[in-house]
């Protein structure tokens, strides 16, 4: 450490990062500033940062960033081929939208399903919203209610999507297979969020009907004739994805297998739709480029966390927390670590997961916390932050739903936070 300071001083850049994450600052600039500050505090030569970044390109975080880029590329292909819209219309048509409850349920399923497939909340709901709004507006669903659906149900797609960034990250940190992850963490948290979202949306719909309403909405034809190319591409996409996922589960593939799935699905779908290879790859590159900023952020985030860890800051923090957790009580640890993740760590969910794992891993091993419980704690601690504060994800879904009702979104968020903390409390009794 610089000037022989306490290792705890190395945590200052992490605090700065968390504070700036909730401010209107470019996330790459945020991480870059914190990397530089951390490097100075830990006596790292700034002129050797090139080799540090080169090493970071081979890190797990960089892999996750690349997978996110490929997810955006796949989304671009699905949009260009019409497959995404075809899936949305298909789900809405199957469930039905002739009552408020059916409209809410079909919107929830559609959002969750497409987010799970694409691995992005904003990207998937941006495709869904223009199609869903005219359909639910006829039934009388309010913008406030649809915003709650897009946020509450949509984000659960990130909990269960086999190659969503958060799922890949947690599987990598806990060494759980996809099936083990789903059983121990993904599905329980998803079910809790869906139940709370459904009943809160019904309440929001009741409270806002007659106060907020969609106006001047363009009509969408649910019986639009889908081209043969789009039908064929949709079938190829769903079959290819199902086979690739099944194969991945059978061979217990790691995170890197997601690259094969994303590329193969995108290429197969594009070719099935009749798109020429040159145009297809231009679409893939264009879609991936939209997430380039996140990839760069993760490349920079790896040395940021590595520098802090090498300084001994996390170990020093653990020593401070030991009196609180030395009782060996798994319940106390589960609640403290979860609440720290939800309210104490900001930024991208993947980055939050890595920070939580670095901070608490020693306690996890010492207390004998199971990988399943730890996976659930990381999932709730990193993802439920989106409900704890009215930040980018929440405001973004409000914008897509054309809602300005922040009050009810905050109520939804608080309800989901409370429900998931209770879930962690109950789950901690079983280790």
PDB file of C-alpha atoms in Angstrom, residues 17-322:
ATOM      1  CA  UNK A  17     -17.426   3.403  -7.671  1.00  0.00           C
ATOM      2  CA  UNK A  18     -20.646   2.579  -5.806  1.00  0.00           C
ATOM      3  CA  UNK A  19     -21.500   6.251  -5.286  1.00  0.00           C
ATOM      4  CA  UNK A  20     -20.779   7.174  -8.921  1.00  0.00           C
ATOM      5  CA  UNK A  21     -22.764   4.151 -10.150  1.00  0.00           C
ATOM      6  CA  UNK A  22     -25.923   5.885  -8.910  1.00  0.00           C
ATOM      7  CA  UNK A  23     -24.926   9.179 -10.550  1.00  0.00           C
ATOM      8  CA  UNK A  24     -25.237  10.327 -14.148  1.00  0.00           C
ATOM      9  CA  UNK A  25     -21.710   9.331 -15.182  1.00  0.00           C
ATOM     10  CA  UNK A  26     -20.500   7.128 -18.006  1.00  0.00           C
ATOM     11  CA  UNK A  27     -19.877   3.656 -16.472  1.00  0.00           C
ATOM     12  CA  UNK A  28     -16.589   3.209 -18.368  1.00  0.00           C
ATOM     13  CA  UNK A  29     -15.333   6.554 -17.045  1.00  0.00           C
ATOM     14  CA  UNK A  30     -16.432   5.515 -13.550  1.00  0.00           C
ATOM     15  CA  UNK A  31     -14.458   2.252 -13.624  1.00  0.00           C
ATOM     16  CA  UNK A  32     -11.438   3.853 -15.326  1.00  0.00           C
ATOM     17  CA  UNK A  33     -11.173   6.525 -12.632  1.00  0.00           C
ATOM     18  CA  UNK A  34     -11.445   3.892  -9.906  1.00  0.00           C
ATOM     19  CA  UNK A  35      -8.818   1.648 -11.557  1.00  0.00           C
ATOM     20  CA  UNK A  36      -6.361   4.559 -11.667  1.00  0.00           C
ATOM     21  CA  UNK A  37      -7.036   5.538  -8.040  1.00  0.00           C
ATOM     22  CA  UNK A  38      -6.700   1.908  -6.908  1.00  0.00           C
ATOM     23  CA  UNK A  39      -3.469   1.453  -8.881  1.00  0.00           C
ATOM     24  CA  UNK A  40      -1.985   4.541  -7.214  1.00  0.00           C
ATOM     25  CA  UNK A  41      -3.067   3.450  -3.720  1.00  0.00           C
ATOM     26  CA  UNK A  42      -1.657  -0.056  -4.207  1.00  0.00           C
ATOM     27  CA  UNK A  43       1.640   1.082  -5.757  1.00  0.00           C
ATOM     28  CA  UNK A  44       0.932  -0.317  -9.229  1.00  0.00           C
ATOM     29  CA  UNK A  45       3.006   1.363 -12.005  1.00  0.00           C
ATOM     30  CA  UNK A  46       0.529   3.148 -14.284  1.00  0.00           C
ATOM     31  CA  UNK A  47       2.757   2.726 -17.341  1.00  0.00           C
ATOM     32  CA  UNK A  48       2.413  -1.057 -17.064  1.00  0.00           C
ATOM     33  CA  UNK A  49      -1.379  -0.918 -17.281  1.00  0.00           C
ATOM     34  CA  UNK A  50      -1.226  -2.157 -20.868  1.00  0.00           C
ATOM     35  CA  UNK A  51      -0.032  -5.592 -19.773  1.00  0.00           C
ATOM     36  CA  UNK A  52      -2.623  -5.599 -16.989  1.00  0.00           C
ATOM     37  CA  UNK A  53      -5.416  -4.946 -19.500  1.00  0.00           C
ATOM     38  CA  UNK A  54      -3.992  -7.602 -21.841  1.00  0.00           C
ATOM     39  CA  UNK A  55      -4.177 -10.126 -19.004  1.00  0.00           C
ATOM     40  CA  UNK A  56      -7.690  -8.952 -18.119  1.00  0.00           C
ATOM     41  CA  UNK A  57      -8.895  -9.776 -21.635  1.00  0.00           C
ATOM     42  CA  UNK A  58      -8.582 -13.437 -20.685  1.00  0.00           C
ATOM     43  CA  UNK A  59     -10.515 -13.082 -17.427  1.00  0.00           C
ATOM     44  CA  UNK A  60     -13.926 -14.499 -16.539  1.00  0.00           C
ATOM     45  CA  UNK A  61     -15.452 -11.005 -16.448  1.00  0.00           C
ATOM     46  CA  UNK A  62     -14.276 -10.325 -20.005  1.00  0.00           C
ATOM     47  CA  UNK A  63     -15.883 -13.611 -21.082  1.00  0.00           C
ATOM     48  CA  UNK A  64     -19.188 -12.498 -19.561  1.00  0.00           C
ATOM     49  CA  UNK A  65     -18.872  -9.134 -21.324  1.00  0.00           C
ATOM     50  CA  UNK A  66     -18.324 -10.911 -24.647  1.00  0.00           C
ATOM     51  CA  UNK A  67     -21.361 -13.132 -24.042  1.00  0.00           C
ATOM     52  CA  UNK A  68     -23.457 -10.008 -23.413  1.00  0.00           C
ATOM     53  CA  UNK A  69     -22.277  -8.600 -26.744  1.00  0.00           C
ATOM     54  CA  UNK A  70     -23.258 -11.824 -28.515  1.00  0.00           C
ATOM     55  CA  UNK A  71     -26.675 -11.677 -26.838  1.00  0.00           C
ATOM     56  CA  UNK A  72     -27.183  -8.224 -28.331  1.00  0.00           C
ATOM     57  CA  UNK A  73     -26.033  -9.592 -31.708  1.00  0.00           C
ATOM     58  CA  UNK A  74     -28.570 -12.423 -31.508  1.00  0.00           C
ATOM     59  CA  UNK A  75     -31.265  -9.896 -30.595  1.00  0.00           C
ATOM     60  CA  UNK A  76     -30.432  -7.850 -33.688  1.00  0.00           C
ATOM     61  CA  UNK A  77     -30.771 -10.931 -35.890  1.00  0.00           C
ATOM     62  CA  UNK A  78     -34.106 -11.916 -34.285  1.00  0.00           C
ATOM     63  CA  UNK A  79     -35.418  -8.392 -34.848  1.00  0.00           C
ATOM     64  CA  UNK A  80     -34.250  -8.172 -38.453  1.00  0.00           C
ATOM     65  CA  UNK A  81     -35.734 -11.565 -39.354  1.00  0.00           C
ATOM     66  CA  UNK A  82     -39.054 -10.812 -37.628  1.00  0.00           C
ATOM     67  CA  UNK A  83     -38.592 -13.802 -35.314  1.00  0.00           C
ATOM     68  CA  UNK A  84     -38.802 -11.688 -32.153  1.00  0.00           C
ATOM     69  CA  UNK A  85     -42.129 -10.114 -33.153  1.00  0.00           C
ATOM     70  CA  UNK A  86     -43.456 -13.497 -34.249  1.00  0.00           C
ATOM     71  CA  UNK A  87     -42.642 -14.985 -30.820  1.00  0.00           C
ATOM     72  CA  UNK A  88     -44.286 -12.030 -29.024  1.00  0.00           C
ATOM     73  CA  UNK A  89     -47.473 -12.312 -31.092  1.00  0.00           C
ATOM     74  CA  UNK A  90     -47.485 -16.089 -30.669  1.00  0.00           C
ATOM     75  CA  UNK A  91     -47.317 -15.959 -26.865  1.00  0.00           C
ATOM     76  CA  UNK A  92     -49.900 -13.172 -26.634  1.00  0.00           C
ATOM     77  CA  UNK A  93     -52.243 -15.089 -28.934  1.00  0.00           C
ATOM     78  CA  UNK A  94     -51.860 -18.384 -27.056  1.00  0.00           C
ATOM     79  CA  UNK A  95     -52.558 -16.958 -23.597  1.00  0.00           C
ATOM     80  CA  UNK A  96     -55.252 -14.568 -24.764  1.00  0.00           C
ATOM     81  CA  UNK A  97     -55.893 -10.917 -23.901  1.00  0.00           C
ATOM     82  CA  UNK A  98     -59.659 -10.611 -23.527  1.00  0.00           C
ATOM     83  CA  UNK A  99     -59.593  -9.756 -19.789  1.00  0.00           C
ATOM     84  CA  UNK A 100     -57.332  -7.628 -17.593  1.00  0.00           C
ATOM     85  CA  UNK A 101     -55.923 -10.661 -15.776  1.00  0.00           C
ATOM     86  CA  UNK A 102     -55.187 -12.518 -19.012  1.00  0.00           C
ATOM     87  CA  UNK A 103     -53.583  -9.401 -20.489  1.00  0.00           C
ATOM     88  CA  UNK A 104     -51.324  -9.092 -17.443  1.00  0.00           C
ATOM     89  CA  UNK A 105     -50.393 -12.792 -17.439  1.00  0.00           C
ATOM     90  CA  UNK A 106     -49.684 -12.900 -21.184  1.00  0.00           C
ATOM     91  CA  UNK A 107     -47.556  -9.743 -20.949  1.00  0.00           C
ATOM     92  CA  UNK A 108     -45.617 -11.219 -18.018  1.00  0.00           C
ATOM     93  CA  UNK A 109     -44.923 -14.491 -19.855  1.00  0.00           C
ATOM     94  CA  UNK A 110     -43.935 -12.687 -23.057  1.00  0.00           C
ATOM     95  CA  UNK A 111     -41.514 -10.356 -21.288  1.00  0.00           C
ATOM     96  CA  UNK A 112     -39.935 -13.078 -19.154  1.00  0.00           C
ATOM     97  CA  UNK A 113     -39.574 -15.444 -22.112  1.00  0.00           C
ATOM     98  CA  UNK A 114     -37.935 -12.976 -24.484  1.00  0.00           C
ATOM     99  CA  UNK A 115     -35.615 -11.552 -21.813  1.00  0.00           C
ATOM    100  CA  UNK A 116     -34.521 -15.110 -20.994  1.00  0.00           C
ATOM    101  CA  UNK A 117     -33.794 -15.782 -24.661  1.00  0.00           C
ATOM    102  CA  UNK A 118     -31.908 -12.546 -25.326  1.00  0.00           C
ATOM    103  CA  UNK A 119     -30.274 -12.074 -21.919  1.00  0.00           C
ATOM    104  CA  UNK A 120     -31.119  -8.369 -21.817  1.00  0.00           C
ATOM    105  CA  UNK A 121     -33.986  -6.604 -20.029  1.00  0.00           C
ATOM    106  CA  UNK A 122     -33.953  -3.351 -21.969  1.00  0.00           C
ATOM    107  CA  UNK A 123     -33.310  -4.957 -25.351  1.00  0.00           C
ATOM    108  CA  UNK A 124     -36.066  -7.568 -25.072  1.00  0.00           C
ATOM    109  CA  UNK A 125     -38.697  -5.217 -23.656  1.00  0.00           C
ATOM    110  CA  UNK A 126     -37.861  -2.628 -26.324  1.00  0.00           C
ATOM    111  CA  UNK A 127     -39.000  -5.236 -28.887  1.00  0.00           C
ATOM    112  CA  UNK A 128     -42.060  -6.223 -26.858  1.00  0.00           C
ATOM    113  CA  UNK A 129     -43.460  -2.818 -25.835  1.00  0.00           C
ATOM    114  CA  UNK A 130     -44.580  -1.462 -29.269  1.00  0.00           C
ATOM    115  CA  UNK A 131     -46.508  -4.682 -29.927  1.00  0.00           C
ATOM    116  CA  UNK A 132     -47.962  -5.230 -26.456  1.00  0.00           C
ATOM    117  CA  UNK A 133     -49.093  -1.664 -25.670  1.00  0.00           C
ATOM    118  CA  UNK A 134     -51.830  -1.445 -28.367  1.00  0.00           C
ATOM    119  CA  UNK A 135     -53.095  -4.903 -27.427  1.00  0.00           C
ATOM    120  CA  UNK A 136     -53.399  -4.319 -23.670  1.00  0.00           C
ATOM    121  CA  UNK A 137     -54.593  -0.723 -24.074  1.00  0.00           C
ATOM    122  CA  UNK A 138     -57.827  -2.001 -25.633  1.00  0.00           C
ATOM    123  CA  UNK A 139     -58.507  -4.039 -22.469  1.00  0.00           C
ATOM    124  CA  UNK A 140     -57.872  -0.964 -20.327  1.00  0.00           C
ATOM    125  CA  UNK A 141     -54.460  -1.869 -18.878  1.00  0.00           C
ATOM    126  CA  UNK A 142     -52.811   1.328 -17.611  1.00  0.00           C
ATOM    127  CA  UNK A 143     -49.226   2.449 -18.335  1.00  0.00           C
ATOM    128  CA  UNK A 144     -48.481   2.081 -14.604  1.00  0.00           C
ATOM    129  CA  UNK A 145     -49.548  -1.569 -14.622  1.00  0.00           C
ATOM    130  CA  UNK A 146     -47.609  -2.427 -17.790  1.00  0.00           C
ATOM    131  CA  UNK A 147     -44.468  -0.763 -16.393  1.00  0.00           C
ATOM    132  CA  UNK A 148     -44.738  -3.031 -13.343  1.00  0.00           C
ATOM    133  CA  UNK A 149     -45.065  -6.065 -15.627  1.00  0.00           C
ATOM    134  CA  UNK A 150     -42.070  -5.164 -17.784  1.00  0.00           C
ATOM    135  CA  UNK A 151     -39.922  -4.581 -14.711  1.00  0.00           C
ATOM    136  CA  UNK A 152     -41.128  -7.292 -12.329  1.00  0.00           C
ATOM    137  CA  UNK A 153     -41.650 -10.147 -14.790  1.00  0.00           C
ATOM    138  CA  UNK A 154     -39.093  -9.094 -17.378  1.00  0.00           C
ATOM    139  CA  UNK A 155     -36.147  -9.146 -15.005  1.00  0.00           C
ATOM    140  CA  UNK A 156     -36.929 -12.738 -13.983  1.00  0.00           C
ATOM    141  CA  UNK A 157     -35.856 -13.747 -17.469  1.00  0.00           C
ATOM    142  CA  UNK A 158     -32.330 -12.815 -16.369  1.00  0.00           C
ATOM    143  CA  UNK A 159     -32.688 -15.238 -13.442  1.00  0.00           C
ATOM    144  CA  UNK A 160     -33.485 -18.290 -15.582  1.00  0.00           C
ATOM    145  CA  UNK A 161     -32.033 -17.657 -19.047  1.00  0.00           C
ATOM    146  CA  UNK A 162     -29.370 -20.361 -19.530  1.00  0.00           C
ATOM    147  CA  UNK A 163     -26.911 -17.873 -21.002  1.00  0.00           C
ATOM    148  CA  UNK A 164     -27.990 -14.628 -19.386  1.00  0.00           C
ATOM    149  CA  UNK A 165     -24.971 -12.760 -17.952  1.00  0.00           C
ATOM    150  CA  UNK A 166     -26.081 -13.170 -14.345  1.00  0.00           C
ATOM    151  CA  UNK A 167     -26.718 -16.906 -14.633  1.00  0.00           C
ATOM    152  CA  UNK A 168     -23.362 -17.477 -16.341  1.00  0.00           C
ATOM    153  CA  UNK A 169     -21.602 -15.443 -13.650  1.00  0.00           C
ATOM    154  CA  UNK A 170     -23.208 -17.217 -10.688  1.00  0.00           C
ATOM    155  CA  UNK A 171     -22.591 -20.641 -12.219  1.00  0.00           C
ATOM    156  CA  UNK A 172     -18.942 -19.665 -12.659  1.00  0.00           C
ATOM    157  CA  UNK A 173     -18.587 -18.391  -9.093  1.00  0.00           C
ATOM    158  CA  UNK A 174     -20.332 -21.347  -7.430  1.00  0.00           C
ATOM    159  CA  UNK A 175     -19.373 -24.175  -9.831  1.00  0.00           C
ATOM    160  CA  UNK A 176     -23.023 -25.203 -10.072  1.00  0.00           C
ATOM    161  CA  UNK A 177     -24.454 -26.767 -13.220  1.00  0.00           C
ATOM    162  CA  UNK A 178     -27.367 -24.990 -14.903  1.00  0.00           C
ATOM    163  CA  UNK A 179     -29.879 -27.497 -13.521  1.00  0.00           C
ATOM    164  CA  UNK A 180     -28.445 -27.192  -9.990  1.00  0.00           C
ATOM    165  CA  UNK A 181     -28.515 -23.398 -10.256  1.00  0.00           C
ATOM    166  CA  UNK A 182     -32.159 -23.386 -11.369  1.00  0.00           C
ATOM    167  CA  UNK A 183     -33.310 -25.677  -8.563  1.00  0.00           C
ATOM    168  CA  UNK A 184     -31.370 -23.950  -5.786  1.00  0.00           C
ATOM    169  CA  UNK A 185     -31.635 -20.294  -6.796  1.00  0.00           C
ATOM    170  CA  UNK A 186     -33.051 -19.330 -10.198  1.00  0.00           C
ATOM    171  CA  UNK A 187     -36.529 -20.846  -9.981  1.00  0.00           C
ATOM    172  CA  UNK A 188     -37.305 -20.022  -6.305  1.00  0.00           C
ATOM    173  CA  UNK A 189     -36.380 -16.344  -6.764  1.00  0.00           C
ATOM    174  CA  UNK A 190     -38.251 -16.217 -10.073  1.00  0.00           C
ATOM    175  CA  UNK A 191     -41.434 -17.678  -8.562  1.00  0.00           C
ATOM    176  CA  UNK A 192     -41.363 -15.194  -5.668  1.00  0.00           C
ATOM    177  CA  UNK A 193     -40.855 -12.240  -8.035  1.00  0.00           C
ATOM    178  CA  UNK A 194     -43.618 -13.388 -10.406  1.00  0.00           C
ATOM    179  CA  UNK A 195     -46.150 -13.882  -7.615  1.00  0.00           C
ATOM    180  CA  UNK A 196     -45.417 -10.469  -6.081  1.00  0.00           C
ATOM    181  CA  UNK A 197     -45.442  -8.805  -9.521  1.00  0.00           C
ATOM    182  CA  UNK A 198     -48.791 -10.343 -10.479  1.00  0.00           C
ATOM    183  CA  UNK A 199     -50.661  -9.300  -7.357  1.00  0.00           C
ATOM    184  CA  UNK A 200     -48.973  -5.892  -7.180  1.00  0.00           C
ATOM    185  CA  UNK A 201     -49.846  -5.289 -10.845  1.00  0.00           C
ATOM    186  CA  UNK A 202     -53.492  -6.141 -10.155  1.00  0.00           C
ATOM    187  CA  UNK A 203     -53.482  -3.611  -7.321  1.00  0.00           C
ATOM    188  CA  UNK A 204     -51.712  -0.965  -9.408  1.00  0.00           C
ATOM    189  CA  UNK A 205     -54.190  -1.570 -12.240  1.00  0.00           C
ATOM    190  CA  UNK A 206     -57.097  -1.102  -9.848  1.00  0.00           C
ATOM    191  CA  UNK A 207     -55.608   2.037  -8.265  1.00  0.00           C
ATOM    192  CA  UNK A 208     -54.647   3.725 -11.546  1.00  0.00           C
ATOM    193  CA  UNK A 209     -57.586   2.814 -13.797  1.00  0.00           C
ATOM    194  CA  UNK A 210     -59.369   6.004 -14.737  1.00  0.00           C
ATOM    195  CA  UNK A 211     -56.343   8.076 -13.691  1.00  0.00           C
ATOM    196  CA  UNK A 212     -53.767   6.985 -16.259  1.00  0.00           C
ATOM    197  CA  UNK A 213     -54.570   5.621 -19.713  1.00  0.00           C
ATOM    198  CA  UNK A 214     -53.013   5.111 -23.125  1.00  0.00           C
ATOM    199  CA  UNK A 215     -54.084   7.678 -25.691  1.00  0.00           C
ATOM    200  CA  UNK A 216     -53.754   7.855 -29.468  1.00  0.00           C
ATOM    201  CA  UNK A 217     -52.440   4.307 -29.674  1.00  0.00           C
ATOM    202  CA  UNK A 218     -51.786   2.865 -33.111  1.00  0.00           C
ATOM    203  CA  UNK A 219     -53.455  -0.488 -33.767  1.00  0.00           C
ATOM    204  CA  UNK A 220     -51.465  -3.699 -34.112  1.00  0.00           C
ATOM    205  CA  UNK A 221     -52.853  -6.551 -36.187  1.00  0.00           C
ATOM    206  CA  UNK A 222     -52.550  -9.775 -34.197  1.00  0.00           C
ATOM    207  CA  UNK A 223     -53.540 -11.771 -37.283  1.00  0.00           C
ATOM    208  CA  UNK A 224     -50.840 -10.249 -39.463  1.00  0.00           C
ATOM    209  CA  UNK A 225     -49.666 -12.661 -42.134  1.00  0.00           C
ATOM    210  CA  UNK A 226     -46.198 -13.907 -41.242  1.00  0.00           C
ATOM    211  CA  UNK A 227     -43.908 -14.621 -44.187  1.00  0.00           C
ATOM    212  CA  UNK A 228     -42.684 -18.144 -44.866  1.00  0.00           C
ATOM    213  CA  UNK A 229     -39.117 -17.025 -44.225  1.00  0.00           C
ATOM    214  CA  UNK A 230     -40.012 -15.675 -40.772  1.00  0.00           C
ATOM    215  CA  UNK A 231     -41.985 -18.806 -39.874  1.00  0.00           C
ATOM    216  CA  UNK A 232     -39.099 -21.001 -40.967  1.00  0.00           C
ATOM    217  CA  UNK A 233     -36.563 -18.834 -39.121  1.00  0.00           C
ATOM    218  CA  UNK A 234     -38.653 -18.926 -35.930  1.00  0.00           C
ATOM    219  CA  UNK A 235     -38.845 -22.711 -36.026  1.00  0.00           C
ATOM    220  CA  UNK A 236     -35.124 -23.068 -36.731  1.00  0.00           C
ATOM    221  CA  UNK A 237     -34.243 -20.649 -33.922  1.00  0.00           C
ATOM    222  CA  UNK A 238     -36.384 -22.394 -31.279  1.00  0.00           C
ATOM    223  CA  UNK A 239     -35.260 -25.896 -32.319  1.00  0.00           C
ATOM    224  CA  UNK A 240     -31.575 -24.919 -32.520  1.00  0.00           C
ATOM    225  CA  UNK A 241     -31.721 -23.186 -29.149  1.00  0.00           C
ATOM    226  CA  UNK A 242     -33.506 -26.113 -27.478  1.00  0.00           C
ATOM    227  CA  UNK A 243     -31.037 -28.666 -28.874  1.00  0.00           C
ATOM    228  CA  UNK A 244     -27.988 -26.592 -27.973  1.00  0.00           C
ATOM    229  CA  UNK A 245     -29.239 -25.967 -24.431  1.00  0.00           C
ATOM    230  CA  UNK A 246     -30.112 -29.657 -23.958  1.00  0.00           C
ATOM    231  CA  UNK A 247     -26.667 -30.667 -25.186  1.00  0.00           C
ATOM    232  CA  UNK A 248     -25.013 -28.088 -22.919  1.00  0.00           C
ATOM    233  CA  UNK A 249     -26.872 -29.425 -19.883  1.00  0.00           C
ATOM    234  CA  UNK A 250     -26.030 -33.025 -20.818  1.00  0.00           C
ATOM    235  CA  UNK A 251     -22.289 -32.381 -21.050  1.00  0.00           C
ATOM    236  CA  UNK A 252     -22.332 -29.943 -18.093  1.00  0.00           C
ATOM    237  CA  UNK A 253     -20.799 -27.230 -20.240  1.00  0.00           C
ATOM    238  CA  UNK A 254     -19.182 -24.140 -18.780  1.00  0.00           C
ATOM    239  CA  UNK A 255     -19.799 -20.465 -19.405  1.00  0.00           C
ATOM    240  CA  UNK A 256     -17.772 -20.454 -22.628  1.00  0.00           C
ATOM    241  CA  UNK A 257     -20.366 -22.744 -24.260  1.00  0.00           C
ATOM    242  CA  UNK A 258     -22.676 -19.717 -24.441  1.00  0.00           C
ATOM    243  CA  UNK A 259     -20.488 -18.357 -27.249  1.00  0.00           C
ATOM    244  CA  UNK A 260     -21.252 -21.427 -29.362  1.00  0.00           C
ATOM    245  CA  UNK A 261     -24.967 -21.175 -28.610  1.00  0.00           C
ATOM    246  CA  UNK A 262     -25.225 -17.464 -29.448  1.00  0.00           C
ATOM    247  CA  UNK A 263     -23.239 -17.688 -32.680  1.00  0.00           C
ATOM    248  CA  UNK A 264     -24.886 -20.892 -33.903  1.00  0.00           C
ATOM    249  CA  UNK A 265     -28.429 -19.686 -33.150  1.00  0.00           C
ATOM    250  CA  UNK A 266     -27.851 -16.310 -34.803  1.00  0.00           C
ATOM    251  CA  UNK A 267     -26.322 -17.796 -37.962  1.00  0.00           C
ATOM    252  CA  UNK A 268     -28.904 -20.600 -38.273  1.00  0.00           C
ATOM    253  CA  UNK A 269     -31.792 -18.149 -37.784  1.00  0.00           C
ATOM    254  CA  UNK A 270     -30.434 -15.639 -40.283  1.00  0.00           C
ATOM    255  CA  UNK A 271     -29.800 -18.262 -42.969  1.00  0.00           C
ATOM    256  CA  UNK A 272     -33.249 -19.794 -42.411  1.00  0.00           C
ATOM    257  CA  UNK A 273     -34.767 -16.348 -43.003  1.00  0.00           C
ATOM    258  CA  UNK A 274     -32.971 -16.086 -46.325  1.00  0.00           C
ATOM    259  CA  UNK A 275     -30.473 -13.409 -45.294  1.00  0.00           C
ATOM    260  CA  UNK A 276     -27.180 -13.469 -47.184  1.00  0.00           C
ATOM    261  CA  UNK A 277     -24.101 -14.269 -45.115  1.00  0.00           C
ATOM    262  CA  UNK A 278     -22.507 -10.865 -45.682  1.00  0.00           C
ATOM    263  CA  UNK A 279     -25.635  -9.018 -44.546  1.00  0.00           C
ATOM    264  CA  UNK A 280     -26.110 -11.440 -41.645  1.00  0.00           C
ATOM    265  CA  UNK A 281     -22.654 -10.785 -40.228  1.00  0.00           C
ATOM    266  CA  UNK A 282     -23.112  -7.041 -40.677  1.00  0.00           C
ATOM    267  CA  UNK A 283     -26.247  -7.364 -38.529  1.00  0.00           C
ATOM    268  CA  UNK A 284     -24.370  -9.423 -35.935  1.00  0.00           C
ATOM    269  CA  UNK A 285     -21.570  -6.861 -35.699  1.00  0.00           C
ATOM    270  CA  UNK A 286     -24.032  -3.953 -35.542  1.00  0.00           C
ATOM    271  CA  UNK A 287     -25.975  -5.617 -32.729  1.00  0.00           C
ATOM    272  CA  UNK A 288     -22.866  -6.557 -30.759  1.00  0.00           C
ATOM    273  CA  UNK A 289     -21.451  -3.032 -31.054  1.00  0.00           C
ATOM    274  CA  UNK A 290     -24.315  -1.691 -28.928  1.00  0.00           C
ATOM    275  CA  UNK A 291     -22.878  -3.544 -25.936  1.00  0.00           C
ATOM    276  CA  UNK A 292     -19.233  -2.751 -26.619  1.00  0.00           C
ATOM    277  CA  UNK A 293     -19.276  -0.252 -23.730  1.00  0.00           C
ATOM    278  CA  UNK A 294     -20.184  -3.013 -21.265  1.00  0.00           C
ATOM    279  CA  UNK A 295     -17.434  -5.286 -22.563  1.00  0.00           C
ATOM    280  CA  UNK A 296     -14.852  -2.522 -22.080  1.00  0.00           C
ATOM    281  CA  UNK A 297     -16.239  -1.828 -18.613  1.00  0.00           C
ATOM    282  CA  UNK A 298     -15.801  -5.478 -17.583  1.00  0.00           C
ATOM    283  CA  UNK A 299     -12.265  -5.605 -18.984  1.00  0.00           C
ATOM    284  CA  UNK A 300     -11.415  -2.615 -16.766  1.00  0.00           C
ATOM    285  CA  UNK A 301     -13.378  -3.915 -13.790  1.00  0.00           C
ATOM    286  CA  UNK A 302     -11.266  -7.064 -13.498  1.00  0.00           C
ATOM    287  CA  UNK A 303      -7.977  -5.282 -12.577  1.00  0.00           C
ATOM    288  CA  UNK A 304      -9.966  -2.906 -10.360  1.00  0.00           C
ATOM    289  CA  UNK A 305     -11.197  -5.781  -8.178  1.00  0.00           C
ATOM    290  CA  UNK A 306      -7.901  -7.688  -8.484  1.00  0.00           C
ATOM    291  CA  UNK A 307      -5.905  -4.700  -7.170  1.00  0.00           C
ATOM    292  CA  UNK A 308      -8.246  -4.362  -4.181  1.00  0.00           C
ATOM    293  CA  UNK A 309      -8.031  -8.089  -3.447  1.00  0.00           C
ATOM    294  CA  UNK A 310      -4.222  -8.140  -3.705  1.00  0.00           C
ATOM    295  CA  UNK A 311      -3.997  -5.216  -1.259  1.00  0.00           C
ATOM    296  CA  UNK A 312      -5.612  -7.369   1.435  1.00  0.00           C
ATOM    297  CA  UNK A 313      -8.566  -4.986   1.752  1.00  0.00           C
ATOM    298  CA  UNK A 314     -11.248  -7.671   1.536  1.00  0.00           C
ATOM    299  CA  UNK A 315      -9.433  -9.799   4.124  1.00  0.00           C
ATOM    300  CA  UNK A 316      -9.149  -6.769   6.433  1.00  0.00           C
ATOM    301  CA  UNK A 317     -12.864  -6.089   5.992  1.00  0.00           C
ATOM    302  CA  UNK A 318     -13.646  -9.713   6.839  1.00  0.00           C
ATOM    303  CA  UNK A 319     -11.596  -9.356  10.047  1.00  0.00           C
ATOM    304  CA  UNK A 320     -13.729  -6.334  11.043  1.00  0.00           C
ATOM    305  CA  UNK A 321     -16.979  -8.198  10.340  1.00  0.00           C
ATOM    306  CA  UNK A 322     -15.901 -11.336  12.202  1.00  0.00           C
TER     307      UNK A 322
END
